[in-house]
Coordinates of C-alpha atoms and ligand atoms in Angstrom, one line a residue:
M1 CA 107.7 143.0 47.8
S2 CA 108.1 140.2 45.3
N3 CA 110.7 137.5 46.0
I4 CA 110.8 135.7 42.7
F5 CA 114.6 135.5 42.8
G6 CA 114.6 133.8 46.2
D7 CA 112.1 131.3 44.8
A8 CA 114.0 130.8 41.6
K9 CA 117.2 130.0 43.5
T10 CA 115.5 127.2 45.5
R11 CA 115.6 125.2 42.2
L12 CA 119.3 125.4 42.3
S13 CA 119.5 124.2 45.9
E14 CA 117.7 121.0 44.7
V15 CA 120.5 120.5 42.1
F16 CA 123.3 121.2 44.6
R17 CA 121.8 118.5 46.9
R18 CA 122.1 116.0 44.1
I19 CA 125.6 116.6 42.8
D20 CA 128.9 117.0 44.6
L21 CA 130.1 120.5 43.8
S22 CA 132.7 122.9 44.9
D23 CA 131.5 125.7 47.1
D24 CA 132.9 128.0 44.4
V25 CA 130.1 127.0 42.1
E26 CA 127.4 127.8 44.6
Q27 CA 129.0 131.1 45.4
R28 CA 129.5 132.1 41.8
L29 CA 125.8 131.3 41.0
A30 CA 124.3 133.0 44.1
H31 CA 124.5 136.6 42.9
P32 CA 124.4 138.6 39.6
R33 CA 127.7 139.9 38.3
L34 CA 126.2 143.3 37.5
T35 CA 122.9 145.2 38.2
L36 CA 122.4 148.5 36.5
V37 CA 119.5 150.7 37.5
V38 CA 118.9 153.7 35.3
N39 CA 116.4 156.6 35.2
I40 CA 115.3 157.4 31.7
P41 CA 113.8 160.8 31.0
L42 CA 111.0 160.5 28.4
R43 CA 109.6 163.6 26.6
M44 CA 105.8 163.0 26.1
D45 CA 103.9 164.1 23.1
D46 CA 102.2 166.8 25.1
G47 CA 105.5 168.3 26.0
S48 CA 105.6 167.0 29.6
L49 CA 108.5 165.0 31.0
R50 CA 108.3 161.5 32.7
V51 CA 111.2 159.8 34.3
L52 CA 111.0 156.0 34.0
Q53 CA 113.1 153.4 35.9
G54 CA 114.9 150.8 33.8
Y55 CA 117.2 147.9 34.6
R56 CA 119.9 145.7 33.0
V57 CA 121.1 142.7 35.0
Q58 CA 124.0 140.5 33.8
Y59 CA 123.8 137.4 35.9
N60 CA 126.8 135.3 34.9
D61 CA 129.2 135.5 31.9
I62 CA 131.5 132.5 32.4
R63 CA 130.3 130.8 29.2
G64 CA 130.3 133.9 27.0
P65 CA 128.7 137.3 26.5
T66 CA 125.5 137.6 28.3
K67 CA 122.1 137.3 26.5
G68 CA 118.6 138.2 27.4
G69 CA 115.5 140.1 26.5
I70 CA 114.1 143.5 27.4
R71 CA 110.6 143.8 28.9
F72 CA 108.3 146.9 29.0
H73 CA 105.7 146.2 31.7
P74 CA 104.4 148.1 34.7
D75 CA 105.5 145.4 37.1
V76 CA 109.1 145.3 36.1
N77 CA 111.4 145.5 39.1
A78 CA 114.9 144.6 40.2
D79 CA 113.8 141.3 41.7
E80 CA 112.0 140.1 38.6
V81 CA 114.8 141.2 36.2
T82 CA 117.4 139.4 38.3
S83 CA 115.3 136.2 38.3
L84 CA 114.9 136.4 34.5
A85 CA 118.7 136.9 34.1
F86 CA 119.3 133.9 36.3
W87 CA 117.0 131.7 34.3
M88 CA 118.7 132.9 31.1
T89 CA 122.1 131.8 32.4
I90 CA 120.7 128.3 33.0
K91 CA 118.8 128.3 29.8
C92 CA 121.7 129.2 27.5
A93 CA 123.8 126.5 29.2
I94 CA 121.0 123.9 28.6
A95 CA 120.7 124.9 25.0
G96 CA 124.5 124.6 24.7
L97 CA 124.9 128.2 23.5
P98 CA 128.2 130.1 24.2
Y99 CA 126.4 132.7 26.3
G100 CA 125.8 133.8 29.8
G101 CA 122.5 135.2 31.0
A102 CA 121.1 138.7 31.3
K103 CA 117.8 140.5 31.2
G104 CA 116.5 144.1 31.1
G105 CA 113.3 146.0 31.5
V106 CA 111.5 149.3 32.0
A107 CA 108.7 149.8 34.5
V108 CA 106.1 151.3 32.2
D109 CA 102.7 150.5 30.7
P110 CA 103.7 150.6 27.0
K111 CA 100.0 150.4 26.0
T112 CA 99.6 154.0 27.2
L113 CA 102.4 155.4 25.0
S114 CA 102.1 156.6 21.4
K115 CA 104.4 155.2 18.8
L116 CA 106.7 158.3 19.0
E117 CA 106.9 158.1 22.8
L118 CA 107.8 154.4 22.5
E119 CA 110.5 155.1 20.0
R120 CA 111.9 157.8 22.3
L121 CA 111.8 155.4 25.3
S122 CA 113.5 152.6 23.3
R123 CA 116.3 154.9 22.2
G124 CA 116.6 156.5 25.7
Y125 CA 116.9 153.0 27.3
I126 CA 119.7 152.1 25.0
R127 CA 121.6 155.3 25.6
A128 CA 121.3 154.6 29.4
I129 CA 122.7 151.1 29.1
A130 CA 125.0 151.5 26.1
D131 CA 128.2 151.3 28.2
V132 CA 127.5 147.7 29.4
I133 CA 126.2 146.1 26.1
G134 CA 127.8 145.1 22.9
P135 CA 128.1 142.1 20.5
D136 CA 130.9 140.6 22.6
R137 CA 129.6 141.7 25.9
D138 CA 125.8 141.6 26.4
I139 CA 123.2 141.2 23.7
P140 CA 119.5 142.2 24.3
A141 CA 116.5 140.8 22.5
P142 CA 112.6 141.1 22.7
D143 CA 110.6 140.0 25.7
V144 CA 107.1 140.8 27.0
Y145 CA 105.6 143.9 25.2
T146 CA 108.7 144.5 23.1
N147 CA 109.0 143.4 19.5
S148 CA 111.1 143.5 16.4
T149 CA 110.3 147.2 15.6
I150 CA 111.5 148.2 19.1
M151 CA 114.7 146.0 18.6
G152 CA 115.3 147.9 15.3
W153 CA 115.1 151.3 17.0
M154 CA 117.4 150.1 19.8
A155 CA 120.0 148.7 17.4
D156 CA 119.9 151.9 15.4
E157 CA 120.5 154.0 18.5
Y158 CA 123.5 151.8 19.5
Y159 CA 125.0 152.3 16.0
K160 CA 124.8 156.0 16.4
I161 CA 126.6 155.9 19.8
V162 CA 129.4 153.6 18.6
R163 CA 129.5 155.2 15.1
K164 CA 129.4 151.9 13.2
K165 CA 126.9 149.2 12.3
V166 CA 127.2 146.3 14.6
P167 CA 124.0 144.3 14.1
G168 CA 125.2 141.6 16.5
V169 CA 124.5 143.9 19.4
I170 CA 120.7 143.1 19.5
T171 CA 118.7 140.1 18.2
G172 CA 115.1 139.8 17.3
K173 CA 115.4 142.7 14.8
P174 CA 113.2 143.0 11.7
V175 CA 114.4 140.8 8.9
H176 CA 115.1 143.8 6.6
L177 CA 117.3 145.3 9.4
G178 CA 119.5 142.2 9.9
G179 CA 117.0 139.9 11.7
S180 CA 116.9 136.2 11.2
L181 CA 114.2 134.4 9.3
G182 CA 112.3 132.3 11.9
R183 CA 113.0 134.4 14.9
E184 CA 109.4 135.6 15.4
S185 CA 108.1 132.1 15.7
A186 CA 111.2 130.6 17.3
T187 CA 110.0 130.4 20.9
G188 CA 106.7 128.7 19.9
Q189 CA 108.4 126.5 17.4
G190 CA 111.1 125.4 19.9
A191 CA 108.4 124.6 22.6
L192 CA 106.5 122.5 20.0
F193 CA 109.7 120.5 19.2
V194 CA 110.1 119.8 23.0
L195 CA 106.5 118.8 23.3
N196 CA 106.7 116.6 20.2
R197 CA 109.7 114.8 21.6
W198 CA 108.0 114.2 24.9
V199 CA 104.8 113.0 23.1
E200 CA 106.8 110.6 20.9
R201 CA 108.7 109.2 23.8
H202 CA 105.5 108.4 25.7
N203 CA 103.7 106.9 22.6
L204 CA 101.1 109.7 22.7
K205 CA 99.5 111.1 19.5
P206 CA 99.0 114.8 18.9
Q207 CA 95.5 114.2 17.4
N208 CA 94.4 112.7 20.8
L209 CA 95.6 115.7 22.8
R210 CA 93.6 118.8 23.8
V211 CA 95.6 121.9 24.5
A212 CA 94.8 125.2 26.3
V213 CA 97.2 128.2 25.8
Q214 CA 97.5 131.0 28.4
G215 CA 98.9 134.1 26.7
F216 CA 98.4 134.9 23.0
G217 CA 101.5 137.1 22.3
N218 CA 104.7 136.2 20.5
A219 CA 105.3 132.9 22.3
G220 CA 101.7 131.7 22.8
A221 CA 100.1 132.7 19.5
H222 CA 102.9 131.1 17.3
F223 CA 102.9 128.0 19.5
A224 CA 99.1 127.7 19.2
S225 CA 99.2 128.1 15.4
L226 CA 102.1 125.6 14.9
A227 CA 100.6 123.1 17.3
N228 CA 97.3 123.3 15.5
Q229 CA 99.0 122.6 12.2
A230 CA 100.8 119.6 13.8
G231 CA 97.4 118.1 14.7
Y232 CA 97.0 119.0 18.4
H233 CA 93.5 120.3 19.3
I234 CA 93.7 123.8 20.6
V235 CA 90.6 124.2 22.7
A236 CA 91.2 127.4 24.6
V237 CA 93.4 130.5 24.5
S238 CA 93.6 133.7 26.6
D239 CA 95.3 137.1 26.8
S240 CA 95.4 139.7 29.5
R241 CA 91.7 140.6 28.9
G242 CA 90.0 137.2 28.8
A243 CA 89.8 133.7 27.3
V244 CA 87.9 131.7 24.7
Y245 CA 87.0 128.1 24.6
A246 CA 85.7 125.7 22.0
E247 CA 84.8 122.0 22.8
Q248 CA 86.2 120.6 19.6
N249 CA 88.9 123.0 18.3
L250 CA 89.5 126.6 17.8
D251 CA 91.4 128.2 15.0
P252 CA 94.4 130.2 16.3
D253 CA 95.1 131.6 12.9
L254 CA 91.7 133.2 12.7
L255 CA 92.2 134.7 16.2
M256 CA 95.6 136.0 15.1
A257 CA 94.2 137.5 11.9
Q258 CA 91.5 139.3 13.9
K259 CA 94.0 140.7 16.4
R260 CA 96.2 141.9 13.5
E261 CA 93.3 143.5 11.7
N262 CA 92.3 145.4 14.9
L263 CA 95.9 146.5 15.4
A264 CA 96.1 147.9 11.8
I265 CA 92.9 149.8 12.4
S266 CA 93.9 151.2 15.8
K267 CA 97.3 152.6 14.5
M268 CA 98.8 151.7 17.9
M269 CA 101.8 149.5 18.5
Y270 CA 99.9 147.2 20.8
C271 CA 96.6 145.5 20.2
N272 CA 93.8 146.8 22.4
S273 CA 91.5 144.1 21.3
S274 CA 91.3 140.7 22.9
V275 CA 90.8 137.1 21.8
C276 CA 87.6 137.2 23.9
E277 CA 86.1 139.7 21.4
S278 CA 85.9 136.9 18.9
A279 CA 82.2 136.1 18.1
E280 CA 83.0 132.4 17.1
Y281 CA 83.8 131.0 20.6
R282 CA 82.5 130.7 24.1
I283 CA 84.0 133.2 26.6
I284 CA 85.5 131.9 29.8
T285 CA 87.6 133.6 32.5
N286 CA 91.4 133.5 32.6
Q287 CA 91.2 131.4 35.8
E288 CA 88.8 128.9 34.2
L289 CA 91.3 128.4 31.3
L290 CA 94.1 127.4 33.8
E291 CA 91.8 124.9 35.4
L292 CA 90.4 123.2 32.3
D293 CA 90.4 119.4 32.0
V294 CA 92.9 119.3 29.1
D295 CA 95.9 117.1 28.2
V296 CA 98.4 120.0 27.8
L297 CA 98.3 123.4 29.4
A298 CA 100.7 125.8 27.7
L299 CA 101.7 128.7 29.9
A300 CA 102.8 131.6 27.8
A301 CA 102.1 134.8 29.7
L302 CA 103.9 135.8 32.9
E303 CA 105.5 134.5 36.2
N304 CA 103.5 133.0 39.1
Q305 CA 100.3 132.0 37.3
V306 CA 100.1 128.6 39.1
T307 CA 100.5 129.2 42.8
G308 CA 99.1 128.0 46.2
Q309 CA 95.8 129.8 45.1
N310 CA 95.0 127.4 42.2
V311 CA 97.4 124.5 42.1
D312 CA 95.0 122.1 43.6
R313 CA 92.5 122.8 40.8
I314 CA 94.9 122.3 37.9
Q315 CA 93.6 119.3 35.9
A316 CA 96.0 119.3 32.9
R317 CA 98.1 116.1 32.6
H318 CA 101.1 118.0 31.1
I319 CA 102.2 121.6 31.5
L320 CA 104.4 123.3 28.9
E321 CA 106.2 126.4 30.2
L322 CA 106.7 128.9 27.4
A323 CA 106.7 131.8 29.9
N324 CA 109.5 132.1 32.4
G325 CA 108.7 131.1 35.9
P326 CA 104.9 130.6 35.5
I327 CA 104.8 128.1 38.4
D328 CA 106.1 128.9 41.9
S329 CA 108.5 126.4 43.5
K330 CA 106.0 125.1 46.1
S331 CA 103.3 124.5 43.5
D332 CA 105.9 122.8 41.3
E333 CA 106.4 120.3 44.1
V334 CA 102.6 119.8 44.4
L335 CA 102.3 119.1 40.7
H336 CA 105.2 116.7 40.8
Q337 CA 103.5 114.8 43.7
R338 CA 100.3 114.7 41.7
G339 CA 102.1 113.2 38.7
I340 CA 101.5 116.2 36.4
T341 CA 104.4 116.5 34.0
V342 CA 106.0 120.0 33.8
L343 CA 108.1 120.6 30.7
P344 CA 110.2 123.4 32.3
D345 CA 110.8 127.0 31.0
V346 CA 114.6 126.7 30.8
L347 CA 114.2 123.9 28.2
A348 CA 110.8 124.5 26.7
N349 CA 111.2 128.2 25.8
A350 CA 114.9 128.0 24.8
G351 CA 114.0 128.1 21.1
G352 CA 113.8 131.9 21.2
V353 CA 117.4 132.4 22.4
T354 CA 118.6 129.6 20.2
V355 CA 117.4 131.5 17.0
S356 CA 118.7 134.7 18.6
Y357 CA 122.1 133.0 18.6
F358 CA 121.6 132.0 14.9
E359 CA 120.8 135.7 14.2
W360 CA 124.0 136.8 16.0
L361 CA 126.0 134.3 14.0
Q362 CA 124.5 135.5 10.7
N363 CA 125.1 139.2 11.7
R364 CA 128.8 138.4 12.4
S365 CA 129.5 136.3 9.4
G366 CA 127.4 138.4 7.0
L367 CA 126.0 135.2 5.5
Y368 CA 122.2 134.9 5.9
W369 CA 120.4 131.6 6.1
E370 CA 117.2 130.3 4.4
L371 CA 114.3 129.6 6.7
E372 CA 114.7 125.8 6.2
E373 CA 118.3 126.1 7.5
V374 CA 117.1 128.0 10.7
S375 CA 114.3 125.5 11.3
R376 CA 116.6 122.4 10.8
R377 CA 119.2 123.7 13.2
L378 CA 116.6 124.7 15.8
K379 CA 115.0 121.3 15.7
K380 CA 118.4 119.6 16.0
T381 CA 119.2 121.7 19.1
M382 CA 115.9 121.3 20.8
D383 CA 115.7 117.5 20.1
R384 CA 119.3 116.9 21.3
E385 CA 118.9 118.8 24.6
S386 CA 115.4 117.4 25.2
D387 CA 116.7 113.9 24.8
H388 CA 119.5 114.7 27.2
V389 CA 117.1 116.0 29.9
F390 CA 114.6 113.1 29.3
D391 CA 117.4 110.6 29.7
L392 CA 118.5 112.1 33.0
V393 CA 114.9 111.9 34.3
E394 CA 114.8 108.2 33.5
E395 CA 118.3 107.5 34.8
L396 CA 118.0 109.4 38.1
G397 CA 114.2 109.3 38.8
I398 CA 114.1 113.1 39.2
S399 CA 111.7 115.7 37.9
L400 CA 112.1 117.3 34.5
R401 CA 112.9 120.6 36.0
T402 CA 115.7 119.2 38.2
A403 CA 117.0 117.3 35.3
A404 CA 117.1 120.4 33.1
Y405 CA 118.8 122.4 35.8
L406 CA 121.3 119.6 36.4
H407 CA 122.1 119.5 32.6
G408 CA 122.7 123.3 32.5
V409 CA 124.5 123.5 35.8
E410 CA 126.9 120.8 34.7
R411 CA 128.0 122.9 31.7
I412 CA 128.4 126.0 33.9
V413 CA 130.4 124.0 36.4
G414 CA 132.7 122.7 33.6
A415 CA 133.5 126.3 32.8
I416 CA 134.0 127.3 36.4
Q417 CA 136.2 124.3 37.1
Q418 CA 138.4 125.0 34.1
Q419 CA 139.4 128.3 35.7
G420 CA 140.3 126.6 38.9
T421 CA 138.3 126.1 42.1
R422 CA 139.3 126.1 45.8
E423 CA 140.1 122.3 45.5
Y424 CA 142.5 123.0 42.6
F425 CA 144.3 125.9 44.1
S426 CA 144.7 124.4 47.6
E427 CA 146.3 121.2 46.2
D428 CA 149.6 120.4 47.7
Ligands
NAD501 P1 104.1 139.2 24.5 O1 104.1 140.6 25.0 O2 104.2 139.1 23.0 O3 102.7 138.4 24.9 C1 102.3 138.3 26.2 C2 100.9 137.8 26.2 O4 100.4 137.4 27.5 C3 99.9 138.8 25.6 O5 98.9 138.2 24.8 C4 99.1 139.3 26.9 O6 97.8 139.8 26.6 C5 99.1 138.0 27.7 N1 98.9 138.1 29.1 C6 99.4 139.0 30.0 N2 98.9 138.7 31.2 C7 98.0 137.7 31.1 C8 97.2 137.0 32.0 N3 97.1 137.3 33.3 N4 96.5 135.9 31.5 C9 96.5 135.6 30.2 N5 97.3 136.2 29.3 C10 98.0 137.3 29.7 O7 105.2 138.4 25.3 P2 106.0 137.1 24.8 O8 107.2 137.5 24.2 O9 105.1 136.2 24.1 O10 106.4 136.5 26.2 C11 105.5 135.7 27.0 C12 106.3 134.9 28.0 O11 107.2 134.1 27.2 C13 107.2 135.7 28.9 O12 107.3 135.0 30.2 C14 108.5 135.7 28.3 O13 109.6 136.0 29.2 C15 108.5 134.3 27.7 N6 109.5 134.2 26.6 C16 109.4 134.9 25.5 C17 110.4 134.7 24.5 C18 110.3 135.5 23.2 O14 111.1 135.1 22.3 N7 109.4 136.4 23.0 C19 111.4 133.8 24.7 C20 111.5 133.0 25.8 C21 110.5 133.2 26.8

């Protein structure tokens, strides 16, 4: 049985040790406000029926409607979805967005489904959770193995249920269906803004930094491409099937183009080909990629990739967490002791939810922004919140992760205190 949630909460205990907080805050943040488990009947193309288990967890909504992605993956379970919803709560607070945190998912291998089966599943999932979502209540978005097409189907199903167009119910939609320009690349772009800020602060130069990227999906591939354009040397990338390495530099755009081409040929929603099919570069294993002697290791796949099994062999000087929870808490401590910088998920991957917020604002106002406007606002948010976290590290001598949590928790505490805590109500 996984216990990612237990591990995730240990990061909060560290923050609670450092700041004097009302018990109310600890209690409010210890449990999700709502956990919905649904069983979704799915008619398969051959006429048979499968029933799939899905989840929607709303962790905390004190700062606003809850926000969080939907994952289609065989390993999805209540413990994982709860952890992801918890991280979303902290992340939205760090980014200063007027949202609480949520997450959803379906335990399924989407690569085994046809496009029609995927559409039926996406619509079935929304019918199952429609009562608890809405633009002022809980707003889903894409996550692992879901994309803009799936968000478009989900939004459409919701409009049919409520009998009106409310595009603010889901973000990450295709641009022609009310999506925002810049949302596809937002997580990678936001992570690059955080890395750039860190690099500038420490007088490093992108052109002297070698980067390895684990995970070549929405977050990882866009990050690799943008970092390459910004002058960093991308020397290795991996996906679920393997990894490639080039001593000098590899071209992420070439690998992306090859994946896109294979996808178009296969007529599937998911790419069955892998970066390791590229003839241009040397093939290495996924584990070797994690242990490369590089300046920056960008983790953009799944949880628990750096654990007791491999932490002692990690050689990167800096780790950028685009994925949620890619390092377990014990390994995090080991990396901290070894002086390896970890730019934490709750800050580093907040670009995705930030542009989701911009999409929600555009949907509600009916006024759509140019890409330059989206990018300018994203940079402003990521720079501002990164500076805040980096300042806390310098002032208090704490890790980047503890500083990021402290920053987010302080905003959540502000909201909880405004409603009155035990100290307030027991005053004479
Ligand atoms: P995605 O489905 O687009 O891509 C996931 C990638 O990881 C794929 O290339 C897959 O092949 C690869 N992968 C899976 N297992 C792997 C392994 N063991 N080794 C190497 N690669 C592996 O998903 P995504 O949206 O890019 O999400 C990736 C991570 O980023 C997740 O942790 C997600 O929660 C996080 N994230 C995503 C967003 C977003 O906007 N998409 C925002 C914030 C955080």
